Amino acid sequence: MKITAAGGYDAVGRNMTGVTINNETVAIDNGIRLDAFQMYDGETHMLQKYKKKDLIDMRVIPDYDSLRNVRAQVISHGHLDHVGALGVVQPSVPIISTHYTAEIGRKEYNRGNYYSCDYNEFFKVSPDFEVEFVEVTHSIPKSSIVILKTSEGTVVYACDFKFDDYSEIARTDYEKLKKIGREGVYALIVESTRVKERGRTPGERVVREKFREIIEFIDKGLVIATTFSTHIERIRMIMDLVEKTGKIPVVIGRSLSKHTGIAEQFGILDLSPNARVYGSGKAIKNMLKIINKMNKNERSDYFLLVTGSQGEPQSVLPRMVNKEFSFNFQRNDSVIFCAATIPVPINKTNRYILESKLESQGARIFKDVHVSGHASREDHRKLLNLLSPEHIIPCHGDMVMKGSYVGLAAEEGYELNKNVHLINNGLSVEI
Amino acid sequence: MKITAAGGYDAVGRNMTGVTINNETVAIDNGIRLDAFQMYDGETHMLQKYKKKDLIDMRVIPDYDSLRNVRAQVISHGHLDHVGALGVVQPSVPIISTHYTAEIGRKEYNRGNYYSCDYNEFFKVSPDFEVEFVEVTHSIPKSSIVILKTSEGTVVYACDFKFDDYSEIARTDYEKLKKIGREGVYALIVESTRVKERGRTPGERVVREKFREIIEFIDKGLVIATTFSTHIERIRMIMDLVEKTGKIPVVIGRSLSKHTGIAEQFGILDLSPNARVYGSGKAIKNMLKIINKMNKNERSDYFLLVTGSQGEPQSVLPRMVNKEFSFNFQRNDSVIFCAATIPVPINKTNRYILESKLESQGARIFKDVHVSGHASREDHRKLLNLLSPEHIIPCHGDMVMKGSYVGLAAEEGYELNKNVHLINNGLSVEI
Amino acid sequence: MKITAAGGYDAVGRNMTGVTINNETVAIDNGIRLDAFQMYDGETHMLQKYKKKDLIDMRVIPDYDSLRNVRAQVISHGHLDHVGALGVVQPSVPIISTHYTAEIGRKEYNRGNYYSCDYNEFFKVSPDFEVEFVEVTHSIPKSSIVILKTSEGTVVYACDFKFDDYSEIARTDYEKLKKIGREGVYALIVESTRVKERGRTPGERVVREKFREIIEFIDKGLVIATTFSTHIERIRMIMDLVEKTGKIPVVIGRSLSKHTGIAEQFGILDLSPNARVYGSGKAIKNMLKIINKMNKNERSDYFLLVTGSQGEPQSVLPRMVNKEFSFNFQRNDSVIFCAATIPVPINKTNRYILESKLESQGARIFKDVHVSGHASREDHRKLLNLLSPEHIIPCHGDMVMKGSYVGLAAEEGYELNKNVHLINNGLSVEI
Amino acid sequence: MKITAAGGYDAVGRNMTGVTINNETVAIDNGIRLDAFQMYDGETHMLQKYKKKDLIDMRVIPDYDSLRNVRAQVISHGHLDHVGALGVVQPSVPIISTHYTAEIGRKEYNRGNYYSCDYNEFFKVSPDFEVEFVEVTHSIPKSSIVILKTSEGTVVYACDFKFDDYSEIARTDYEKLKKIGREGVYALIVESTRVKERGRTPGERVVREKFREIIEFIDKGLVIATTFSTHIERIRMIMDLVEKTGKIPVVIGRSLSKHTGIAEQFGILDLSPNARVYGSGKAIKNMLKIINKMNKNERSDYFLLVTGSQGEPQSVLPRMVNKEFSFNFQRNDSVIFCAATIPVPINKTNRYILESKLESQGARIFKDVHVSGHASREDHRKLLNLLSPEHIIPCHGDMVMKGSYVGLAAEEGYELNKNVHLINNGLSVEI
């Protein structure tokens, strides 16, 4: 069995791993590295303007062509760094995922043979490969740990996941994982993004408490929150707590509109009847103009959920501070960041610019209403103990992150180069 | 009216402010700066070994003698940086505080004329001064915002506080503060420690959620937690959640024993009948020896709450890793830090050493189960709006912290050197 | 006497201080804060597109109109943060500076009544004000400490300066400063940018050693260096050491062309006959195209000095990596950064992007061939001891920087609010 | 051929690598990790108090016993992290080094069979192994790149080194390295400590310029400098420049006394006749007492070079601020740190404490008069190009450092796990 690092093994983003047996390969994930793209194009999300080869050189997409004889493209979940390159690299082979993830793919990258299954169903790729998805909690609905049953043993791909046992929209199927572990796992390919963080990753209930305290605290002005568009559980929680304040919730932004729409379609989100959603440029403009004309009292009856948590120039909140709408912030307006800043230089600076402008325009800022979607060290140890794999390949991280996983594995009895393997983008390991 | 910075205006710690009218002074707080002391003496807490003058030069205690004609010593709450110098600088004047704080003083620094009152009672110091305590939430029971009614107007001393509206052991008396504000506040002396942090400080319920997730997660081994000995609300919460696991809770450490004792005496803490508390050196030794001899099953029935959250060498947890007891950590033992590392170099290194040793001895570490006890920027804005003081003097911080408060005050219409004043230790401002 | 903070007292940049006596004001410096501008406009340097009022709100230029009855505009030296707002805020009063600085003003901001003098000449503004410039070392030629002789005493404005006693193009006139000190200084307005750095700021000879070691080390490929266009002493040194390698030096960039031109005109720089300078867009394009077509040997005969040390997108080096020229980097090409990254988020990210692209295109990077142009703590102490001013007003910095100067002044016997004064933008102090 | 990581492959310090052929092993280096030791024992350097097994568990010394059938112990140079464990782990086999390094070993760790050679001489260990030392610049005299000629090819051990072509006491034998490269290198074991630093490491001439500027700048008070005791080239430079000021130089400290003594014995250092050296506790005490009693003029005639650059509590400078001598700092005394703080938590805090006390006692501080002794990225590239090894094993670093070397090697055409190998302490790689 050969495991190939097509992307995601040098830095966080643009994930793709190949699993090859008997000269047939299954590719898992096909994502982009957005911050690498933003180095070249800070203003748009238009990957289509660039050639595939250039995007690989720019380190934006994985090198699909480094994989030989691909028979299936599996997608673990619907985040951009796992699915976002489907618009550029269109595999002609079946694209296999859960139904929800497939819907994201279809909506955004319409060409492609999407096949989808429920958790615990099988998809037979070839005599050598069978795919199954196991439910796991993460920061987007219907995430999965991918199980690849192969003629040379079971490969488990756990990238990305966290363990949140109080999630309101998902659960981790520990029983299934334990069963798979008992039956024998040959290789575990596992994200390493936060394995250097001690302890466990807190659950969404912590965010709920923090958001509740803030929304109850603010006593005047327009309240604006921003979060990741794909984070439906958090959006649910926000809308639920806002509902209790009696404010009218307005969802603004193309991406938020799309993802809340899919979540409603799947019955995971149920926006209240008085909620409004604006996704088109024109509708957004109009709505912000209307709010801008309101008097103080009317204004403070509204709550906006907008895109722009990372300060991306083309999203709603940055465009609001840049005066691209007929909208002015007022003293006592509040902005709640229900998202951490993804810790890369581009995002840190975009957020710095956004926050600086918000403050200079009089807004009050509430930050860090957030918990990570990635497993911490002890969560990883738990997965390791559930699965007891023969081999481990840490992925989705730089050398520090992957090296930290090697350290954890060593604590559990694994040995570097013997049964835990470090590979970089473009390299393979035969096990 | 003259406000004098006797301590706490150059760095966090050793708080003391003098308020002088008609040549009479009331001193508020009398604390130490522990990390300054640890620069000279890393192993003990024995301030008594040093001369008062030397401790001032070492920047460990405030300069009480810089205040002229002190008529009363008010103490806002029982933290070391507000009360800890009473053992060295023993004012012969009345020491006035809430009952709980007075009890801490009596237990630890036995000489001294302690006078105490309930919230909303008055203590008449002299014709010019009357003291009152207003209830406020903080990370120790019976904290107060100090109200000094003087012949030249009301002085409010808010150092330290946070606003936690879901606290289970205290409430903030917003009505009273509003009333005081309406009646007119001449000067607000206010902590600035975290005013540069955007938003609000989360409440203890966030800690509860985090701790719950961890204690439910750990499935084997001895569980040890550590937190600040004075933080009774957190200790209550820990004991409550541990109770639900069926584990036998054992409280270990001189300081924990003292403070939980006082809290029980005041009815604020009610340890369960099967909890045990060990404060003396000998008892601690015995108990750890007993646990060390248990088999795996017995061992995992126990839960220890110990001192040492800052890695101070003379407290229990550091002494455990330093093999000063007949105790060995085992693989799968867990240590939960219910405290942040106070961000000064000494503490950071002490914690680094402690964590390094814990890991090399096989323990699993859970960190950051903590929220701050200090108000953030928006909490401060709320207090400012409740009180509308004529003058503001930021205290309890370095120039960055005090300067951040100046920035906040400017947003609310105040002007540096006109009605918001920056002073350093040893200096006064006449207002 | 009233000192007014029109700009530069909240963050580094957009310097302007007003000195008012008998209702007449002299404004000193009139600069921009480039990183604030880049928050709104990352691609251009076109301040002219914006209204004056908006640029003040954007914190890009000082608030000239906050000064009443301005009679003269003094400029201390030709850096953008001291002179760059002249293009937007055009005072109709005399603009007074050294000849070199005036030439920079005339070339770039052509309207305006420029008056210039040599060091030690006087310019009589009014019965109350006389201006004189004292020579001092800094990172641009013909910098000055400004002496304002007024009817109420001498004001010294030392912003910016360093003490480099081995400078090859300037000297500090210690004798003159000592004499001014002996005669009595009423107020010192002094930059605080690096007063928190212990010790002294190293001189340019350190940069010379570092550059020499690198240029001698590189044995193949095209060598490119970048530095601040105004830093003529460094450019001289670079050209001198490159000369010794036999390489053909090519200076590329509008700003480099302008400033080396002025320096040559003033006899401060003497480019070798085989050096070439390209400032226009077309010439730059052509030259880079020619170099790109060379074979390896020819290519390694060239040395380029280009703009873009801060990664500003519109300068030459960033445009080279962005493929805006017919130029490709080759393996073994080297880029030497003879400039630190100015420590603000925008610049840090621009440099990060630039370096990432350089590396992904195969270039080798040499960094930190730089020393600061700003005085450190002990340099400041020396100035203080030379001048013994009655009052001190720290400028050119945020609260941390200004507060650090207060700390230094306290060591030398000054007292906050008595004879060392903290003011923020928009505020004044009467002394 | 088997390469075994006995120490130094998880963090900087306690270096030891084993090279095994035909069941015979040569051990290279045998150092300690001082900061790991200081976690357990902050006050002394008494490793002898601890058992060998405990010191391994404490991560202070390498695991010599993990190597089988050791036939020789080679020492590359005399730094503690390469030689310091000889006092604890006393190999009975020949200990082979340059003469200078052997003298350090003999003086400090007297038991042991020391054998020493000149550069370019051979030492025959066994039919399979021959050792040779190649001259290279580093921050201690007579450092070497170790050449191990084996029956299975040449192994080069380059740990530690820098390239300083202006060194006054050493040179790098590039010709020899080139020759070895041409003849074929099978494996390069190479330090990775600073490979992530772009560019090259500056030479000692940079330090000379910085020190000169400072020593010429200080115009009164006692001047004290501190540096690494083993750094003879820097000490030479300091003494030379101090000589020119006419001050009387006094060298104080056990370790300084020992190492300057060895350097004089080898003719590398030639202290001026009026220099004095005090190494014994009593002599140090006396000398400091004498200086303390001098009047201002006499006092400013002296220059002290003392131990304590890392703030280690048992060295001279920390003991001076801790009042362990009859010595008081005076206002205007200066302390020059001719050493960076080694970037580990213990040292950072020790230095913070030392500097805080120096400042509170009135001393002026000059910092960062230092350049690293370790090669940077481009220096490493040069060595790689000189040697063209078939295999590379990065050592002397954590995963970040070793991983950075993998990145550099990839730029030069190497591939992880194929011809560049990552190993951790306790692991081996067969090549």
PDB file of N, CA and C in Angstrom, chain B residues 7-8 11-16 29-38 44-48 55-56 58-63 75 77-89 108-109 160 314 342 396:
ATOM      1  N   GLY B   7       1.321  52.352  45.436  1.00  0.00           N
ATOM      2  CA  GLY B   7       1.752  51.077  44.858  1.00  0.00           C
ATOM      3  C   GLY B   7       0.749  50.584  43.829  1.00  0.00           C
ATOM      4  N   GLY B   8       1.234  49.820  42.844  1.00  0.00           N
ATOM      5  CA  GLY B   8       0.339  49.240  41.860  1.00  0.00           C
ATOM      6  C   GLY B   8       0.171  50.059  40.595  1.00  0.00           C
ATOM      7  N   ALA B  11       3.195  48.431  37.724  1.00  0.00           N
ATOM      8  CA  ALA B  11       3.038  47.056  37.248  1.00  0.00           C
ATOM      9  C   ALA B  11       1.894  46.454  38.049  1.00  0.00           C
ATOM     10  N   VAL B  12       1.357  45.333  37.590  1.00  0.00           N
ATOM     11  CA  VAL B  12       0.276  44.670  38.309  1.00  0.00           C
ATOM     12  C   VAL B  12       0.805  44.147  39.644  1.00  0.00           C
ATOM     13  N   GLY B  13       0.120  44.471  40.736  1.00  0.00           N
ATOM     14  CA  GLY B  13       0.520  43.977  42.052  1.00  0.00           C
ATOM     15  C   GLY B  13       0.761  45.092  43.041  1.00  0.00           C
ATOM     16  N   ARG B  14       0.973  44.708  44.331  1.00  0.00           N
ATOM     17  CA  ARG B  14       1.225  45.604  45.470  1.00  0.00           C
ATOM     18  C   ARG B  14       0.401  46.900  45.417  1.00  0.00           C
ATOM     19  N   ASN B  15      -0.936  46.699  45.417  1.00  0.00           N
ATOM     20  CA  ASN B  15      -1.830  47.849  45.312  1.00  0.00           C
ATOM     21  C   ASN B  15      -1.922  48.655  46.589  1.00  0.00           C
ATOM     22  N   MET B  16      -1.850  49.946  46.478  1.00  0.00           N
ATOM     23  CA  MET B  16      -2.208  50.872  47.547  1.00  0.00           C
ATOM     24  C   MET B  16      -2.394  52.268  46.967  1.00  0.00           C
ATOM     25  N   ASP B  29      -6.280  49.376  50.144  1.00  0.00           N
ATOM     26  CA  ASP B  29      -5.517  48.166  49.796  1.00  0.00           C
ATOM     27  C   ASP B  29      -4.059  48.249  50.266  1.00  0.00           C
ATOM     28  N   ASN B  30      -3.486  47.072  50.423  1.00  0.00           N
ATOM     29  CA  ASN B  30      -2.138  46.982  50.983  1.00  0.00           C
ATOM     30  C   ASN B  30      -1.563  45.630  50.579  1.00  0.00           C
ATOM     31  N   GLY B  31      -1.267  45.498  49.278  1.00  0.00           N
ATOM     32  CA  GLY B  31      -0.938  44.179  48.740  1.00  0.00           C
ATOM     33  C   GLY B  31       0.525  44.000  48.390  1.00  0.00           C
ATOM     34  N   ILE B  32       0.849  42.814  47.994  1.00  0.00           N
ATOM     35  CA  ILE B  32       2.214  42.516  47.573  1.00  0.00           C
ATOM     36  C   ILE B  32       2.262  42.242  46.069  1.00  0.00           C
ATOM     37  N   ARG B  33       3.463  42.273  45.535  1.00  0.00           N
ATOM     38  CA  ARG B  33       3.674  41.821  44.159  1.00  0.00           C
ATOM     39  C   ARG B  33       4.518  40.563  44.257  1.00  0.00           C
ATOM     40  N   LEU B  34       3.837  39.438  44.163  1.00  0.00           N
ATOM     41  CA  LEU B  34       4.482  38.168  44.450  1.00  0.00           C
ATOM     42  C   LEU B  34       5.606  37.856  43.464  1.00  0.00           C
ATOM     43  N   ASP B  35       5.402  38.178  42.189  1.00  0.00           N
ATOM     44  CA  ASP B  35       6.446  37.816  41.218  1.00  0.00           C
ATOM     45  C   ASP B  35       7.707  38.650  41.425  1.00  0.00           C
ATOM     46  N   ALA B  36       7.561  39.851  41.956  1.00  0.00           N
ATOM     47  CA  ALA B  36       8.755  40.643  42.280  1.00  0.00           C
ATOM     48  C   ALA B  36       9.496  39.983  43.440  1.00  0.00           C
ATOM     49  N   PHE B  37       8.746  39.507  44.409  1.00  0.00           N
ATOM     50  CA  PHE B  37       9.378  38.827  45.538  1.00  0.00           C
ATOM     51  C   PHE B  37      10.104  37.568  45.077  1.00  0.00           C
ATOM     52  N   GLN B  38       9.471  36.836  44.186  1.00  0.00           N
ATOM     53  CA  GLN B  38      10.060  35.576  43.724  1.00  0.00           C
ATOM     54  C   GLN B  38      11.367  35.790  42.960  1.00  0.00           C
ATOM     55  N   THR B  44      10.489  30.392  48.920  1.00  0.00           N
ATOM     56  CA  THR B  44       9.611  30.547  50.079  1.00  0.00           C
ATOM     57  C   THR B  44       8.625  31.691  49.879  1.00  0.00           C
ATOM     58  N   HIS B  45       7.729  31.813  50.800  1.00  0.00           N
ATOM     59  CA  HIS B  45       6.828  32.974  50.845  1.00  0.00           C
ATOM     60  C   HIS B  45       7.151  33.830  52.065  1.00  0.00           C
ATOM     61  N   MET B  46       8.365  33.768  52.543  1.00  0.00           N
ATOM     62  CA  MET B  46       8.718  34.358  53.827  1.00  0.00           C
ATOM     63  C   MET B  46       9.085  35.834  53.700  1.00  0.00           C
ATOM     64  N   LEU B  47       8.118  36.692  53.473  1.00  0.00           N
ATOM     65  CA  LEU B  47       8.409  38.119  53.408  1.00  0.00           C
ATOM     66  C   LEU B  47       9.025  38.612  54.710  1.00  0.00           C
ATOM     67  N   GLN B  48       8.650  37.954  55.794  1.00  0.00           N
ATOM     68  CA  GLN B  48       9.088  38.415  57.112  1.00  0.00           C
ATOM     69  C   GLN B  48      10.606  38.437  57.247  1.00  0.00           C
ATOM     70  N   LEU B  55      11.912  45.558  51.046  1.00  0.00           N
ATOM     71  CA  LEU B  55      10.773  45.054  50.267  1.00  0.00           C
ATOM     72  C   LEU B  55      10.202  46.147  49.360  1.00  0.00           C
ATOM     73  N   ILE B  56      10.280  47.387  49.831  1.00  0.00           N
ATOM     74  CA  ILE B  56       9.848  48.500  48.966  1.00  0.00           C
ATOM     75  C   ILE B  56      10.819  48.636  47.793  1.00  0.00           C
ATOM     76  N   MET B  58      12.651  46.384  46.567  1.00  0.00           N
ATOM     77  CA  MET B  58      12.482  45.204  45.715  1.00  0.00           C
ATOM     78  C   MET B  58      11.161  45.254  44.935  1.00  0.00           C
ATOM     79  N   ARG B  59      10.373  46.301  45.193  1.00  0.00           N
ATOM     80  CA  ARG B  59       9.075  46.506  44.520  1.00  0.00           C
ATOM     81  C   ARG B  59       8.065  45.418  44.883  1.00  0.00           C
ATOM     82  N   VAL B  60       8.175  44.936  46.105  1.00  0.00           N
ATOM     83  CA  VAL B  60       7.295  43.863  46.563  1.00  0.00           C
ATOM     84  C   VAL B  60       6.087  44.427  47.320  1.00  0.00           C
ATOM     85  N   ILE B  61       6.300  45.479  48.089  1.00  0.00           N
ATOM     86  CA  ILE B  61       5.193  46.064  48.854  1.00  0.00           C
ATOM     87  C   ILE B  61       5.074  47.554  48.490  1.00  0.00           C
ATOM     88  N   PRO B  62       3.910  48.131  48.719  1.00  0.00           N
ATOM     89  CA  PRO B  62       3.753  49.563  48.430  1.00  0.00           C
ATOM     90  C   PRO B  62       4.482  50.394  49.487  1.00  0.00           C
ATOM     91  N   ASP B  63       4.626  51.658  49.198  1.00  0.00           N
ATOM     92  CA  ASP B  63       5.331  52.546  50.126  1.00  0.00           C
ATOM     93  C   ASP B  63       4.316  53.262  51.012  1.00  0.00           C
ATOM     94  N   ILE B  75      -9.602  47.722  52.852  1.00  0.00           N
ATOM     95  CA  ILE B  75      -9.198  46.593  51.993  1.00  0.00           C
ATOM     96  C   ILE B  75     -10.393  46.200  51.130  1.00  0.00           C
ATOM     97  N   HIS B  77     -10.705  43.562  48.903  1.00  0.00           N
ATOM     98  CA  HIS B  77     -10.982  42.122  48.858  1.00  0.00           C
ATOM     99  C   HIS B  77      -9.725  41.370  49.263  1.00  0.00           C
ATOM    100  N   GLY B  78      -9.846  40.033  49.380  1.00  0.00           N
ATOM    101  CA  GLY B  78      -8.806  39.271  50.056  1.00  0.00           C
ATOM    102  C   GLY B  78      -7.684  38.696  49.214  1.00  0.00           C
ATOM    103  N   HIS B  79      -7.472  39.186  47.993  1.00  0.00           N
ATOM    104  CA  HIS B  79      -6.347  38.684  47.203  1.00  0.00           C
ATOM    105  C   HIS B  79      -5.030  39.246  47.723  1.00  0.00           C
ATOM    106  N   LEU B  80      -3.972  38.438  47.521  1.00  0.00           N
ATOM    107  CA  LEU B  80      -2.651  38.817  48.025  1.00  0.00           C
ATOM    108  C   LEU B  80      -2.180  40.181  47.539  1.00  0.00           C
ATOM    109  N   ASP B  81      -2.502  40.511  46.320  1.00  0.00           N
ATOM    110  CA  ASP B  81      -2.012  41.791  45.802  1.00  0.00           C
ATOM    111  C   ASP B  81      -2.808  42.974  46.335  1.00  0.00           C
ATOM    112  N   HIS B  82      -3.786  42.685  47.208  1.00  0.00           N
ATOM    113  CA  HIS B  82      -4.562  43.758  47.840  1.00  0.00           C
ATOM    114  C   HIS B  82      -4.459  43.719  49.359  1.00  0.00           C
ATOM    115  N   VAL B  83      -4.091  42.563  49.881  1.00  0.00           N
ATOM    116  CA  VAL B  83      -4.094  42.410  51.334  1.00  0.00           C
ATOM    117  C   VAL B  83      -2.764  41.865  51.867  1.00  0.00           C
ATOM    118  N   GLY B  84      -1.914  41.352  50.977  1.00  0.00           N
ATOM    119  CA  GLY B  84      -0.778  40.537  51.411  1.00  0.00           C
ATOM    120  C   GLY B  84       0.322  41.264  52.149  1.00  0.00           C
ATOM    121  N   ALA B  85       0.355  42.606  52.061  1.00  0.00           N
ATOM    122  CA  ALA B  85       1.419  43.312  52.758  1.00  0.00           C
ATOM    123  C   ALA B  85       1.044  43.655  54.188  1.00  0.00           C
ATOM    124  N   LEU B  86      -0.159  43.297  54.602  1.00  0.00           N
ATOM    125  CA  LEU B  86      -0.574  43.581  55.985  1.00  0.00           C
ATOM    126  C   LEU B  86       0.347  42.896  56.986  1.00  0.00           C
ATOM    127  N   GLY B  87       0.937  41.789  56.562  1.00  0.00           N
ATOM    128  CA  GLY B  87       1.847  41.094  57.473  1.00  0.00           C
ATOM    129  C   GLY B  87       3.161  41.835  57.670  1.00  0.00           C
ATOM    130  N   VAL B  88       3.490  42.723  56.780  1.00  0.00           N
ATOM    131  CA  VAL B  88       4.755  43.448  56.850  1.00  0.00           C
ATOM    132  C   VAL B  88       4.534  44.897  57.284  1.00  0.00           C
ATOM    133  N   VAL B  89       3.568  45.511  56.652  1.00  0.00           N
ATOM    134  CA  VAL B  89       3.234  46.900  56.962  1.00  0.00           C
ATOM    135  C   VAL B  89       1.981  46.880  57.828  1.00  0.00           C
ATOM    136  N   GLU B 108      -4.347  35.275  58.660  1.00  0.00           N
ATOM    137  CA  GLU B 108      -2.995  35.253  58.105  1.00  0.00           C
ATOM    138  C   GLU B 108      -2.085  36.285  58.760  1.00  0.00           C
ATOM    139  N   TYR B 109      -2.612  37.450  59.036  1.00  0.00           N
ATOM    140  CA  TYR B 109      -1.790  38.569  59.548  1.00  0.00           C
ATOM    141  C   TYR B 109      -2.435  39.005  60.840  1.00  0.00           C
ATOM    142  N   ASP B 160     -10.460  45.074  42.469  1.00  0.00           N
ATOM    143  CA  ASP B 160     -10.687  44.541  41.139  1.00  0.00           C
ATOM    144  C   ASP B 160     -12.153  44.135  41.025  1.00  0.00           C
ATOM    145  N   GLN B 314       7.088  25.930  46.197  1.00  0.00           N
ATOM    146  CA  GLN B 314       6.763  25.482  47.545  1.00  0.00           C
ATOM    147  C   GLN B 314       5.343  24.942  47.683  1.00  0.00           C
ATOM    148  N   ILE B 342      -0.383  33.353  35.213  1.00  0.00           N
ATOM    149  CA  ILE B 342      -0.306  34.812  35.308  1.00  0.00           C
ATOM    150  C   ILE B 342       0.861  35.265  34.434  1.00  0.00           C
ATOM    151  N   HIS B 396      -3.643  49.885  39.054  1.00  0.00           N
ATOM    152  CA  HIS B 396      -3.433  48.444  38.930  1.00  0.00           C
ATOM    153  C   HIS B 396      -3.004  48.067  37.518  1.00  0.00           C
TER     154      HIS B 396
END
